[in-house]
N, CA, C and O atoms as a Tripos MOL2 file, in Angstrom:
@<TRIPOS>MOLECULE
protein
  300   299    75     0     0
PROTEIN
NO_CHARGES

@<TRIPOS>ATOM
      1 N          39.2450   89.1720  -85.8660 N.3       1 UNK1
      2 CA         38.8840   87.8520  -85.8950 C.3       1 UNK1
      3 C          39.8890   87.5510  -84.9120 C.2       1 UNK1
      4 O          40.9010   88.2510  -84.9620 O.2       1 UNK1
      5 N          39.8120   86.4270  -83.8000 N.am      2 UNK2
      6 CA         41.0300   85.8000  -83.8140 C.3       2 UNK2
      7 C          40.6760   83.9850  -83.6540 C.2       2 UNK2
      8 O          39.6450   83.4380  -83.2610 O.2       2 UNK2
      9 N          41.6060   83.5550  -83.9940 N.am      3 UNK3
     10 CA         41.8720   82.2190  -84.0160 C.3       3 UNK3
     11 C          42.6360   81.3800  -82.9990 C.2       3 UNK3
     12 O          43.7480   80.9920  -83.3570 O.2       3 UNK3
     13 N          42.1600   81.0070  -81.6550 N.am      4 UNK4
     14 CA         43.2380   80.5300  -81.2660 C.3       4 UNK4
     15 C          44.3620   79.1960  -81.1220 C.2       4 UNK4
     16 O          44.2030   78.0320  -81.4880 O.2       4 UNK4
     17 N          45.4560   79.7890  -80.4990 N.am      5 UNK5
     18 CA         46.7550   78.5920  -81.0660 C.3       5 UNK5
     19 C          46.5880   77.4060  -80.5430 C.2       5 UNK5
     20 O          47.0570   76.3950  -81.0650 O.2       5 UNK5
     21 N          45.7750   77.4030  -79.2570 N.am      6 UNK6
     22 CA         45.4200   75.8330  -78.5010 C.3       6 UNK6
     23 C          44.9060   74.8340  -79.9070 C.2       6 UNK6
     24 O          45.1730   73.6400  -80.0390 O.2       6 UNK6
     25 N          43.9810   75.8250  -81.0340 N.am      7 UNK7
     26 CA         42.7950   75.0650  -81.6080 C.3       7 UNK7
     27 C          44.0990   74.9200  -82.9530 C.2       7 UNK7
     28 O          44.0520   73.9640  -83.7260 O.2       7 UNK7
     29 N          44.8200   75.6230  -83.0280 N.am      8 UNK8
     30 CA         45.5940   75.4300  -84.5740 C.3       8 UNK8
     31 C          46.6330   75.7050  -84.3420 C.2       8 UNK8
     32 O          46.8220   76.9200  -84.2950 O.2       8 UNK8
     33 N          47.2560   75.2440  -84.2040 N.am      9 UNK9
     34 CA         49.1450   75.4460  -83.8090 C.3       9 UNK9
     35 C          49.9260   76.1980  -84.6810 C.2       9 UNK9
     36 O          50.9610   76.6710  -84.2110 O.2       9 UNK9
     37 N          49.6940   76.3830  -85.6880 N.am     10 UNK10
     38 CA         50.5060   76.3820  -86.8180 C.3      10 UNK10
     39 C          49.9670   78.0400  -87.4250 C.2      10 UNK10
     40 O          48.8250   77.9930  -87.8830 O.2      10 UNK10
     41 N          50.4370   79.0420  -87.4660 N.am     11 UNK11
     42 CA         49.8990   80.3820  -88.0620 C.3      11 UNK11
     43 C          49.5530   80.1150  -88.9920 C.2      11 UNK11
     44 O          48.3640   80.4330  -89.0330 O.2      11 UNK11
     45 N          50.0720   79.3650  -90.5370 N.am     12 UNK12
     46 CA         49.4890   79.5380  -91.7140 C.3      12 UNK12
     47 C          48.3610   78.5980  -91.4340 C.2      12 UNK12
     48 O          47.4950   78.6270  -92.3090 O.2      12 UNK12
     49 N          48.1320   77.7360  -90.4040 N.am     13 UNK13
     50 CA         46.6430   77.0980  -90.2140 C.3      13 UNK13
     51 C          45.7600   78.1730  -89.8210 C.2      13 UNK13
     52 O          44.6420   78.3480  -90.3040 O.2      13 UNK13
     53 N          46.4120   79.0420  -88.7360 N.am     14 UNK14
     54 CA         45.1060   79.8730  -88.4790 C.3      14 UNK14
     55 C          44.6210   80.6720  -89.1560 C.2      14 UNK14
     56 O          43.4530   81.0620  -89.1370 O.2      14 UNK14
     57 N          46.2060   81.2740  -90.4000 N.am     15 UNK15
     58 CA         45.5790   82.1230  -91.5060 C.3      15 UNK15
     59 C          44.4470   81.9870  -92.3590 C.2      15 UNK15
     60 O          43.6980   82.7830  -92.9250 O.2      15 UNK15
     61 N          44.5560   80.5210  -92.2730 N.am     16 UNK16
     62 CA         43.8900   79.8440  -93.6360 C.3      16 UNK16
     63 C          42.7890   79.8240  -93.1130 C.2      16 UNK16
     64 O          41.9320   80.0350  -93.9710 O.2      16 UNK16
     65 N          42.2390   79.6300  -91.8220 N.am     17 UNK17
     66 CA         41.0240   79.6100  -91.3560 C.3      17 UNK17
     67 C          40.4800   81.0180  -91.3750 C.2      17 UNK17
     68 O          39.2900   81.2290  -91.6080 O.2      17 UNK17
     69 N          41.0460   81.6460  -91.2150 N.am     18 UNK18
     70 CA         40.3950   83.0640  -91.2650 C.3      18 UNK18
     71 C          39.9460   83.7780  -92.3740 C.2      18 UNK18
     72 O          38.9470   84.4900  -92.4760 O.2      18 UNK18
     73 N          40.9090   83.4690  -93.2910 N.am     19 UNK19
     74 CA         40.2530   83.2810  -94.7200 C.3      19 UNK19
     75 C          39.3540   82.5420  -95.5250 C.2      19 UNK19
     76 O          38.8550   82.7100  -96.6380 O.2      19 UNK19
     77 N          39.3050   81.8650  -94.8350 N.am     20 UNK20
     78 CA         38.0290   80.8600  -94.9220 C.3      20 UNK20
     79 C          36.6290   81.7290  -94.2860 C.2      20 UNK20
     80 O          35.5570   81.8110  -94.8860 O.2      20 UNK20
     81 N          36.9310   82.3590  -92.8990 N.am     21 UNK21
     82 CA         35.8920   82.8520  -92.3850 C.3      21 UNK21
     83 C          35.5440   84.4030  -93.7350 C.2      21 UNK21
     84 O          34.4770   84.8670  -94.1380 O.2      21 UNK21
     85 N          36.6720   84.6930  -93.9870 N.am     22 UNK22
     86 CA         36.3970   86.1850  -94.3800 C.3      22 UNK22
     87 C          35.2690   85.5170  -95.5560 C.2      22 UNK22
     88 O          34.0820   85.7960  -95.7260 O.2      22 UNK22
     89 N          36.1170   84.5680  -96.2480 N.am     23 UNK23
     90 CA         35.3710   84.3450  -97.7840 C.3      23 UNK23
     91 C          33.8570   83.8990  -97.4630 C.2      23 UNK23
     92 O          32.9540   84.2900  -98.2020 O.2      23 UNK23
     93 N          33.6270   83.2000  -96.5180 N.am     24 UNK24
     94 CA         32.4300   82.4550  -96.6760 C.3      24 UNK24
     95 C          31.4080   83.5360  -96.1330 C.2      24 UNK24
     96 O          30.2240   83.3500  -96.4130 O.2      24 UNK24
     97 N          31.7950   84.7910  -95.2860 N.am     25 UNK25
     98 CA         31.1240   85.6570  -94.5700 C.3      25 UNK25
     99 C          30.5730   86.3860  -95.5900 C.2      25 UNK25
    100 O          29.4060   86.6810  -95.8460 O.2      25 UNK25
    101 N          31.6530   86.6340  -96.1490 N.am     26 UNK26
    102 CA         31.2120   87.7570  -97.4080 C.3      26 UNK26
    103 C          30.0330   87.1820  -98.3850 C.2      26 UNK26
    104 O          29.0430   87.8260  -98.7330 O.2      26 UNK26
    105 N          30.3170   85.9520  -98.7250 N.am     27 UNK27
    106 CA         29.5070   85.2050  -99.5610 C.3      27 UNK27
    107 C          28.2690   85.1460  -99.1280 C.2      27 UNK27
    108 O          27.6070   85.4710 -100.1130 O.2      27 UNK27
    109 N          27.1640   84.8180  -97.8010 N.am     28 UNK28
    110 CA         26.2370   85.3620  -97.1510 C.3      28 UNK28
    111 C          25.9290   86.3720  -96.7420 C.2      28 UNK28
    112 O          24.7680   86.5460  -96.3720 O.2      28 UNK28
    113 N          26.8420   87.3410  -96.6750 N.am     29 UNK29
    114 CA         26.4800   88.3990  -96.1510 C.3      29 UNK29
    115 C          25.3180   89.2060  -96.7160 C.2      29 UNK29
    116 O          25.7760   90.3300  -96.5080 O.2      29 UNK29
    117 N          24.0940   89.4220  -97.3040 N.am     30 UNK30
    118 CA         23.7910   90.0230  -97.7330 C.3      30 UNK30
    119 C          22.1120   89.1050  -97.2310 C.2      30 UNK30
    120 O          21.0390   89.6750  -97.4340 O.2      30 UNK30
    121 N          22.1580   87.9370  -96.7040 N.am     31 UNK31
    122 CA         20.9830   86.7260  -96.6090 C.3      31 UNK31
    123 C          21.4090   86.8280  -94.6100 C.2      31 UNK31
    124 O          21.1990   85.8900  -93.8400 O.2      31 UNK31
    125 N          21.9160   87.9780  -94.2600 N.am     32 UNK32
    126 CA         22.6560   87.8690  -92.7650 C.3      32 UNK32
    127 C          22.2120   88.8980  -92.1130 C.2      32 UNK32
    128 O          22.4330   90.0610  -92.4520 O.2      32 UNK32
    129 N          21.3980   88.4680  -90.8970 N.am     33 UNK33
    130 CA         20.9180   89.8530  -90.5280 C.3      33 UNK33
    131 C          21.9610   91.0520  -89.9790 C.2      33 UNK33
    132 O          23.0970   90.7760  -89.5920 O.2      33 UNK33
    133 N          21.5140   92.1920  -89.9940 N.am     34 UNK34
    134 CA         22.4560   93.2770  -89.9240 C.3      34 UNK34
    135 C          22.9390   93.3310  -87.9540 C.2      34 UNK34
    136 O          22.2030   93.7710  -87.0710 O.2      34 UNK34
    137 N          24.2990   92.7610  -87.7640 N.am     35 UNK35
    138 CA         24.2850   92.3180  -86.4370 C.3      35 UNK35
    139 C          25.8870   92.4490  -86.5030 C.2      35 UNK35
    140 O          26.5220   92.9190  -87.4470 O.2      35 UNK35
    141 N          26.4490   91.8890  -85.1960 N.am     36 UNK36
    142 CA         28.1100   91.8920  -85.1820 C.3      36 UNK36
    143 C          27.6470   90.4850  -84.9270 C.2      36 UNK36
    144 O          26.6010   90.0670  -84.4310 O.2      36 UNK36
    145 N          29.0120   89.6880  -85.5330 N.am     37 UNK37
    146 CA         28.6220   88.2790  -85.8640 C.3      37 UNK37
    147 C          30.3200   87.6040  -85.1800 C.2      37 UNK37
    148 O          31.3330   87.8830  -85.8220 O.2      37 UNK37
    149 N          30.4160   86.9110  -84.1360 N.am     38 UNK38
    150 CA         31.5210   86.5760  -83.8590 C.3      38 UNK38
    151 C          31.2040   84.9590  -84.2480 C.2      38 UNK38
    152 O          30.1260   84.3670  -84.1930 O.2      38 UNK38
    153 N          32.8750   84.3320  -84.7670 N.am     39 UNK39
    154 CA         32.8900   82.7060  -85.7660 C.3      39 UNK39
    155 C          33.8220   82.7020  -84.6930 C.2      39 UNK39
    156 O          34.6150   83.6270  -84.5190 O.2      39 UNK39
    157 N          33.7450   81.5310  -83.8480 N.am     40 UNK40
    158 CA         34.4990   81.1450  -82.4950 C.3      40 UNK40
    159 C          34.9490   79.5400  -82.7220 C.2      40 UNK40
    160 O          33.9650   78.8210  -82.5480 O.2      40 UNK40
    161 N          35.7690   79.0210  -82.9520 N.am     41 UNK41
    162 CA         36.4960   77.8630  -82.6930 C.3      41 UNK41
    163 C          36.3160   77.1290  -81.7880 C.2      41 UNK41
    164 O          36.6410   77.8740  -80.8640 O.2      41 UNK41
    165 N          36.0730   76.3270  -81.3910 N.am     42 UNK42
    166 CA         35.2960   75.4780  -80.5010 C.3      42 UNK42
    167 C          36.3930   73.9490  -80.4580 C.2      42 UNK42
    168 O          36.7360   73.4240  -79.3980 O.2      42 UNK42
    169 N          36.7870   73.4610  -81.7850 N.am     43 UNK43
    170 CA         37.4940   72.3720  -81.8090 C.3      43 UNK43
    171 C          39.1470   72.7260  -82.7940 C.2      43 UNK43
    172 O          39.3550   73.5250  -83.7070 O.2      43 UNK43
    173 N          40.0010   71.8110  -82.1540 N.am     44 UNK44
    174 CA         40.6310   72.4760  -83.1010 C.3      44 UNK44
    175 C          41.0150   70.8150  -84.5910 C.2      44 UNK44
    176 O          40.6310   69.6460  -84.6330 O.2      44 UNK44
    177 N          41.5560   71.3300  -85.1450 N.am     45 UNK45
    178 CA         42.1950   70.5940  -86.6860 C.3      45 UNK45
    179 C          43.3710   69.9270  -86.5570 C.2      45 UNK45
    180 O          44.4940   70.4270  -86.6150 O.2      45 UNK45
    181 N          42.9370   68.1840  -86.2880 N.am     46 UNK46
    182 CA         44.1820   67.5280  -86.2320 C.3      46 UNK46
    183 C          44.9430   67.4310  -87.5670 C.2      46 UNK46
    184 O          44.6220   67.3160  -88.7500 O.2      46 UNK46
    185 N          46.1520   67.5310  -86.8310 N.am     47 UNK47
    186 CA         47.1750   68.0390  -88.0650 C.3      47 UNK47
    187 C          47.2500   66.4310  -88.5540 C.2      47 UNK47
    188 O          47.9660   66.5570  -89.5480 O.2      47 UNK47
    189 N          47.0020   65.2610  -88.4760 N.am     48 UNK48
    190 CA         47.1860   64.1170  -89.0340 C.3      48 UNK48
    191 C          46.0150   64.0280  -90.2170 C.2      48 UNK48
    192 O          46.2170   63.7180  -91.3910 O.2      48 UNK48
    193 N          45.2400   64.2410  -89.8460 N.am     49 UNK49
    194 CA         43.9420   65.2180  -90.9590 C.3      49 UNK49
    195 C          44.3900   65.6670  -91.8320 C.2      49 UNK49
    196 O          44.1310   65.4440  -93.0150 O.2      49 UNK49
    197 N          45.0650   66.3040  -91.4270 N.am     50 UNK50
    198 CA         45.3010   67.8120  -92.4100 C.3      50 UNK50
    199 C          46.6750   67.8970  -92.4060 C.2      50 UNK50
    200 O          47.4140   68.4620  -91.5990 O.2      50 UNK50
    201 N          46.8110   67.5660  -92.9320 N.am     51 UNK51
    202 CA         48.7560   67.5760  -92.8840 C.3      51 UNK51
    203 C          49.0660   68.8960  -93.6120 C.2      51 UNK51
    204 O          50.2720   69.1180  -93.4970 O.2      51 UNK51
    205 N          48.4390   69.8670  -94.3230 N.am     52 UNK52
    206 CA         48.7660   71.1430  -95.0650 C.3      52 UNK52
    207 C          47.6820   72.0410  -94.7490 C.2      52 UNK52
    208 O          46.5110   71.7220  -94.9560 O.2      52 UNK52
    209 N          48.0780   73.3280  -94.1780 N.am     53 UNK53
    210 CA         47.0440   74.2310  -94.1650 C.3      53 UNK53
    211 C          46.8010   75.1640  -95.4970 C.2      53 UNK53
    212 O          46.2460   76.2250  -95.2110 O.2      53 UNK53
    213 N          47.0660   75.0110  -96.7430 N.am     54 UNK54
    214 CA         46.5850   74.6890  -97.7710 C.3      54 UNK54
    215 C          45.7390   73.5480  -98.1810 C.2      54 UNK54
    216 O          44.7150   73.6390  -98.8580 O.2      54 UNK54
    217 N          46.0850   72.8310  -97.8670 N.am     55 UNK55
    218 CA         45.3930   71.5320  -98.2270 C.3      55 UNK55
    219 C          44.0830   71.3220  -98.6110 C.2      55 UNK55
    220 O          43.3140   71.2340  -97.6530 O.2      55 UNK55
    221 N          43.6980   71.2400  -99.4490 N.am     56 UNK56
    222 CA         41.8240   71.0480 -100.2820 C.3      56 UNK56
    223 C          40.7580   70.4480  -99.5100 C.2      56 UNK56
    224 O          39.5800   70.6770  -99.7850 O.2      56 UNK56
    225 N          41.2910   69.2900  -98.0520 N.am     57 UNK57
    226 CA         40.9520   68.9690  -97.4600 C.3      57 UNK57
    227 C          40.0360   69.6730  -96.2140 C.2      57 UNK57
    228 O          38.9010   69.4370  -95.8000 O.2      57 UNK57
    229 N          40.9220   70.5020  -95.8780 N.am     58 UNK58
    230 CA         41.2560   71.5930  -94.7860 C.3      58 UNK58
    231 C          40.3880   72.4790  -94.9740 C.2      58 UNK58
    232 O          39.4810   72.7000  -94.1720 O.2      58 UNK58
    233 N          40.5960   73.2450  -96.3140 N.am     59 UNK59
    234 CA         39.9080   74.5030  -96.5490 C.3      59 UNK59
    235 C          38.0100   73.7370  -97.0010 C.2      59 UNK59
    236 O          37.0980   74.5630  -96.9550 O.2      59 UNK59
    237 N          37.8170   72.9710  -97.2000 N.am     60 UNK60
    238 CA         36.9750   72.1140  -97.0370 C.3      60 UNK60
    239 C          36.1380   72.1470  -96.2280 C.2      60 UNK60
    240 O          35.0240   72.6710  -96.2350 O.2      60 UNK60
    241 N          36.7680   71.4680  -95.3560 N.am     61 UNK61
    242 CA         36.2570   71.4110  -93.9330 C.3      61 UNK61
    243 C          35.8330   72.7350  -93.5050 C.2      61 UNK61
    244 O          34.6470   72.9760  -93.7330 O.2      61 UNK61
    245 N          36.1470   73.1610  -93.2430 N.am     62 UNK62
    246 CA         36.1210   74.5720  -92.8770 C.3      62 UNK62
    247 C          35.1550   75.6250  -93.6340 C.2      62 UNK62
    248 O          34.7700   76.6550  -93.0820 O.2      62 UNK62
    249 N          34.8420   75.3030  -94.8090 N.am     63 UNK63
    250 CA         33.6770   76.0850  -95.2690 C.3      63 UNK63
    251 C          32.4750   75.0640  -95.4470 C.2      63 UNK63
    252 O          31.4050   75.6580  -95.5850 O.2      63 UNK63
    253 N          32.4060   74.1180  -95.4700 N.am     64 UNK64
    254 CA         31.4650   73.4040  -94.9520 C.3      64 UNK64
    255 C          30.9340   73.7680  -93.4640 C.2      64 UNK64
    256 O          29.7160   73.9310  -93.3890 O.2      64 UNK64
    257 N          31.5900   73.8980  -92.4190 N.am     65 UNK65
    258 CA         31.3940   74.0380  -90.9840 C.3      65 UNK65
    259 C          30.5290   75.6860  -91.3070 C.2      65 UNK65
    260 O          29.4430   76.0690  -90.8730 O.2      65 UNK65
    261 N          31.2270   76.1870  -91.9590 N.am     66 UNK66
    262 CA         31.1450   77.7790  -91.5240 C.3      66 UNK66
    263 C          29.6150   78.0400  -92.5280 C.2      66 UNK66
    264 O          28.8640   79.0070  -92.4090 O.2      66 UNK66
    265 N          29.4940   77.1950  -93.2370 N.am     67 UNK67
    266 CA         28.0380   77.1790  -94.3390 C.3      67 UNK67
    267 C          27.0550   76.6900  -93.7310 C.2      67 UNK67
    268 O          25.8520   76.8270  -93.9520 O.2      67 UNK67
    269 N          27.8560   75.8270  -92.5750 N.am     68 UNK68
    270 CA         26.2560   75.1630  -91.2380 C.3      68 UNK68
    271 C          25.9210   76.1770  -90.6510 C.2      68 UNK68
    272 O          24.7800   76.6320  -90.7390 O.2      68 UNK68
    273 N          26.8450   76.7030  -89.9580 N.am     69 UNK69
    274 CA         26.9850   77.6600  -88.6470 C.3      69 UNK69
    275 C          26.2600   78.8980  -89.6540 C.2      69 UNK69
    276 O          25.4030   79.3780  -88.9120 O.2      69 UNK69
    277 N          26.2050   79.5310  -90.7900 N.am     70 UNK70
    278 CA         25.7370   80.8650  -91.2500 C.3      70 UNK70
    279 C          23.9370   80.2220  -91.7630 C.2      70 UNK70
    280 O          22.9610   80.9720  -91.8050 O.2      70 UNK70
    281 N          23.9060   79.1200  -92.0070 N.am     71 UNK71
    282 CA         22.5660   78.3950  -92.3950 C.3      71 UNK71
    283 C          21.8710   78.9050  -91.3370 C.2      71 UNK71
    284 O          20.8810   79.6300  -91.4340 O.2      71 UNK71
    285 N          22.4660   78.4690  -90.1630 N.am     72 UNK72
    286 CA         21.1500   78.7360  -88.2930 C.3      72 UNK72
    287 C          21.4560   79.4070  -88.4430 C.2      72 UNK72
    288 O          22.0020   78.9210  -89.4340 O.2      72 UNK72
    289 N          21.9630   81.0050  -88.4830 N.am     73 UNK73
    290 CA         22.2580   82.2930  -88.9370 C.3      73 UNK73
    291 C          20.7300   83.0530  -89.3150 C.2      73 UNK73
    292 O          19.9250   83.8330  -88.8060 O.2      73 UNK73
    293 N          20.9670   82.1220  -90.7720 N.am     74 UNK74
    294 CA         19.5080   83.0510  -91.2440 C.3      74 UNK74
    295 C          18.3810   82.8250  -91.2730 C.2      74 UNK74
    296 O          17.5340   83.4910  -91.8680 O.2      74 UNK74
    297 N          18.0660   81.0560  -90.1120 N.am     75 UNK75
    298 CA         16.7550   81.0840  -89.7680 C.3      75 UNK75
    299 C          15.8790   81.9400  -88.7790 C.2      75 UNK75
    300 O          14.6710   81.7250  -88.6800 O.2      75 UNK75
@<TRIPOS>BOND
     1     1     2 1
     2     2     3 1
     3     3     4 2
     4     3     5 am
     5     5     6 1
     6     6     7 1
     7     7     8 2
     8     7     9 am
     9     9    10 1
    10    10    11 1
    11    11    12 2
    12    11    13 am
    13    13    14 1
    14    14    15 1
    15    15    16 2
    16    15    17 am
    17    17    18 1
    18    18    19 1
    19    19    20 2
    20    19    21 am
    21    21    22 1
    22    22    23 1
    23    23    24 2
    24    23    25 am
    25    25    26 1
    26    26    27 1
    27    27    28 2
    28    27    29 am
    29    29    30 1
    30    30    31 1
    31    31    32 2
    32    31    33 am
    33    33    34 1
    34    34    35 1
    35    35    36 2
    36    35    37 am
    37    37    38 1
    38    38    39 1
    39    39    40 2
    40    39    41 am
    41    41    42 1
    42    42    43 1
    43    43    44 2
    44    43    45 am
    45    45    46 1
    46    46    47 1
    47    47    48 2
    48    47    49 am
    49    49    50 1
    50    50    51 1
    51    51    52 2
    52    51    53 am
    53    53    54 1
    54    54    55 1
    55    55    56 2
    56    55    57 am
    57    57    58 1
    58    58    59 1
    59    59    60 2
    60    59    61 am
    61    61    62 1
    62    62    63 1
    63    63    64 2
    64    63    65 am
    65    65    66 1
    66    66    67 1
    67    67    68 2
    68    67    69 am
    69    69    70 1
    70    70    71 1
    71    71    72 2
    72    71    73 am
    73    73    74 1
    74    74    75 1
    75    75    76 2
    76    75    77 am
    77    77    78 1
    78    78    79 1
    79    79    80 2
    80    79    81 am
    81    81    82 1
    82    82    83 1
    83    83    84 2
    84    83    85 am
    85    85    86 1
    86    86    87 1
    87    87    88 2
    88    87    89 am
    89    89    90 1
    90    90    91 1
    91    91    92 2
    92    91    93 am
    93    93    94 1
    94    94    95 1
    95    95    96 2
    96    95    97 am
    97    97    98 1
    98    98    99 1
    99    99   100 2
   100    99   101 am
   101   101   102 1
   102   102   103 1
   103   103   104 2
   104   103   105 am
   105   105   106 1
   106   106   107 1
   107   107   108 2
   108   107   109 am
   109   109   110 1
   110   110   111 1
   111   111   112 2
   112   111   113 am
   113   113   114 1
   114   114   115 1
   115   115   116 2
   116   115   117 am
   117   117   118 1
   118   118   119 1
   119   119   120 2
   120   119   121 am
   121   121   122 1
   122   122   123 1
   123   123   124 2
   124   123   125 am
   125   125   126 1
   126   126   127 1
   127   127   128 2
   128   127   129 am
   129   129   130 1
   130   130   131 1
   131   131   132 2
   132   131   133 am
   133   133   134 1
   134   134   135 1
   135   135   136 2
   136   135   137 am
   137   137   138 1
   138   138   139 1
   139   139   140 2
   140   139   141 am
   141   141   142 1
   142   142   143 1
   143   143   144 2
   144   143   145 am
   145   145   146 1
   146   146   147 1
   147   147   148 2
   148   147   149 am
   149   149   150 1
   150   150   151 1
   151   151   152 2
   152   151   153 am
   153   153   154 1
   154   154   155 1
   155   155   156 2
   156   155   157 am
   157   157   158 1
   158   158   159 1
   159   159   160 2
   160   159   161 am
   161   161   162 1
   162   162   163 1
   163   163   164 2
   164   163   165 am
   165   165   166 1
   166   166   167 1
   167   167   168 2
   168   167   169 am
   169   169   170 1
   170   170   171 1
   171   171   172 2
   172   171   173 am
   173   173   174 1
   174   174   175 1
   175   175   176 2
   176   175   177 am
   177   177   178 1
   178   178   179 1
   179   179   180 2
   180   179   181 am
   181   181   182 1
   182   182   183 1
   183   183   184 2
   184   183   185 am
   185   185   186 1
   186   186   187 1
   187   187   188 2
   188   187   189 am
   189   189   190 1
   190   190   191 1
   191   191   192 2
   192   191   193 am
   193   193   194 1
   194   194   195 1
   195   195   196 2
   196   195   197 am
   197   197   198 1
   198   198   199 1
   199   199   200 2
   200   199   201 am
   201   201   202 1
   202   202   203 1
   203   203   204 2
   204   203   205 am
   205   205   206 1
   206   206   207 1
   207   207   208 2
   208   207   209 am
   209   209   210 1
   210   210   211 1
   211   211   212 2
   212   211   213 am
   213   213   214 1
   214   214   215 1
   215   215   216 2
   216   215   217 am
   217   217   218 1
   218   218   219 1
   219   219   220 2
   220   219   221 am
   221   221   222 1
   222   222   223 1
   223   223   224 2
   224   223   225 am
   225   225   226 1
   226   226   227 1
   227   227   228 2
   228   227   229 am
   229   229   230 1
   230   230   231 1
   231   231   232 2
   232   231   233 am
   233   233   234 1
   234   234   235 1
   235   235   236 2
   236   235   237 am
   237   237   238 1
   238   238   239 1
   239   239   240 2
   240   239   241 am
   241   241   242 1
   242   242   243 1
   243   243   244 2
   244   243   245 am
   245   245   246 1
   246   246   247 1
   247   247   248 2
   248   247   249 am
   249   249   250 1
   250   250   251 1
   251   251   252 2
   252   251   253 am
   253   253   254 1
   254   254   255 1
   255   255   256 2
   256   255   257 am
   257   257   258 1
   258   258   259 1
   259   259   260 2
   260   259   261 am
   261   261   262 1
   262   262   263 1
   263   263   264 2
   264   263   265 am
   265   265   266 1
   266   266   267 1
   267   267   268 2
   268   267   269 am
   269   269   270 1
   270   270   271 1
   271   271   272 2
   272   271   273 am
   273   273   274 1
   274   274   275 1
   275   275   276 2
   276   275   277 am
   277   277   278 1
   278   278   279 1
   279   279   280 2
   280   279   281 am
   281   281   282 1
   282   282   283 1
   283   283   284 2
   284   283   285 am
   285   285   286 1
   286   286   287 1
   287   287   288 2
   288   287   289 am
   289   289   290 1
   290   290   291 1
   291   291   292 2
   292   291   293 am
   293   293   294 1
   294   294   295 1
   295   295   296 2
   296   295   297 am
   297   297   298 1
   298   298   299 1
   299   299   300 2
@<TRIPOS>SUBSTRUCTURE
     1 UNK1         2 RESIDUE 1 A UNK
     2 UNK2         6 RESIDUE 1 A UNK
     3 UNK3        10 RESIDUE 1 A UNK
     4 UNK4        14 RESIDUE 1 A UNK
     5 UNK5        18 RESIDUE 1 A UNK
     6 UNK6        22 RESIDUE 1 A UNK
     7 UNK7        26 RESIDUE 1 A UNK
     8 UNK8        30 RESIDUE 1 A UNK
     9 UNK9        34 RESIDUE 1 A UNK
    10 UNK10       38 RESIDUE 1 A UNK
    11 UNK11       42 RESIDUE 1 A UNK
    12 UNK12       46 RESIDUE 1 A UNK
    13 UNK13       50 RESIDUE 1 A UNK
    14 UNK14       54 RESIDUE 1 A UNK
    15 UNK15       58 RESIDUE 1 A UNK
    16 UNK16       62 RESIDUE 1 A UNK
    17 UNK17       66 RESIDUE 1 A UNK
    18 UNK18       70 RESIDUE 1 A UNK
    19 UNK19       74 RESIDUE 1 A UNK
    20 UNK20       78 RESIDUE 1 A UNK
    21 UNK21       82 RESIDUE 1 A UNK
    22 UNK22       86 RESIDUE 1 A UNK
    23 UNK23       90 RESIDUE 1 A UNK
    24 UNK24       94 RESIDUE 1 A UNK
    25 UNK25       98 RESIDUE 1 A UNK
    26 UNK26      102 RESIDUE 1 A UNK
    27 UNK27      106 RESIDUE 1 A UNK
    28 UNK28      110 RESIDUE 1 A UNK
    29 UNK29      114 RESIDUE 1 A UNK
    30 UNK30      118 RESIDUE 1 A UNK
    31 UNK31      122 RESIDUE 1 A UNK
    32 UNK32      126 RESIDUE 1 A UNK
    33 UNK33      130 RESIDUE 1 A UNK
    34 UNK34      134 RESIDUE 1 A UNK
    35 UNK35      138 RESIDUE 1 A UNK
    36 UNK36      142 RESIDUE 1 A UNK
    37 UNK37      146 RESIDUE 1 A UNK
    38 UNK38      150 RESIDUE 1 A UNK
    39 UNK39      154 RESIDUE 1 A UNK
    40 UNK40      158 RESIDUE 1 A UNK
    41 UNK41      162 RESIDUE 1 A UNK
    42 UNK42      166 RESIDUE 1 A UNK
    43 UNK43      170 RESIDUE 1 A UNK
    44 UNK44      174 RESIDUE 1 A UNK
    45 UNK45      178 RESIDUE 1 A UNK
    46 UNK46      182 RESIDUE 1 A UNK
    47 UNK47      186 RESIDUE 1 A UNK
    48 UNK48      190 RESIDUE 1 A UNK
    49 UNK49      194 RESIDUE 1 A UNK
    50 UNK50      198 RESIDUE 1 A UNK
    51 UNK51      202 RESIDUE 1 A UNK
    52 UNK52      206 RESIDUE 1 A UNK
    53 UNK53      210 RESIDUE 1 A UNK
    54 UNK54      214 RESIDUE 1 A UNK
    55 UNK55      218 RESIDUE 1 A UNK
    56 UNK56      222 RESIDUE 1 A UNK
    57 UNK57      226 RESIDUE 1 A UNK
    58 UNK58      230 RESIDUE 1 A UNK
    59 UNK59      234 RESIDUE 1 A UNK
    60 UNK60      238 RESIDUE 1 A UNK
    61 UNK61      242 RESIDUE 1 A UNK
    62 UNK62      246 RESIDUE 1 A UNK
    63 UNK63      250 RESIDUE 1 A UNK
    64 UNK64      254 RESIDUE 1 A UNK
    65 UNK65      258 RESIDUE 1 A UNK
    66 UNK66      262 RESIDUE 1 A UNK
    67 UNK67      266 RESIDUE 1 A UNK
    68 UNK68      270 RESIDUE 1 A UNK
    69 UNK69      274 RESIDUE 1 A UNK
    70 UNK70      278 RESIDUE 1 A UNK
    71 UNK71      282 RESIDUE 1 A UNK
    72 UNK72      286 RESIDUE 1 A UNK
    73 UNK73      290 RESIDUE 1 A UNK
    74 UNK74      294 RESIDUE 1 A UNK
    75 UNK75      298 RESIDUE 1 A UNK
């Protein structure tokens, strides 16, 4: 799993995003088709909106986006 530095500058933010990806993917693993899935970060997380990598706001934003993406895969 790779989260590019250009979208999440701080390592702690990249690691928090990776943990969210692992957690959400484990939650929906049984519902997904058997395949290799790639999660690609296509936009950055603004440091002014999410001051801390451990902030509940960042975790919630990442989790909601991942759930939306995985719901599209299930269809």
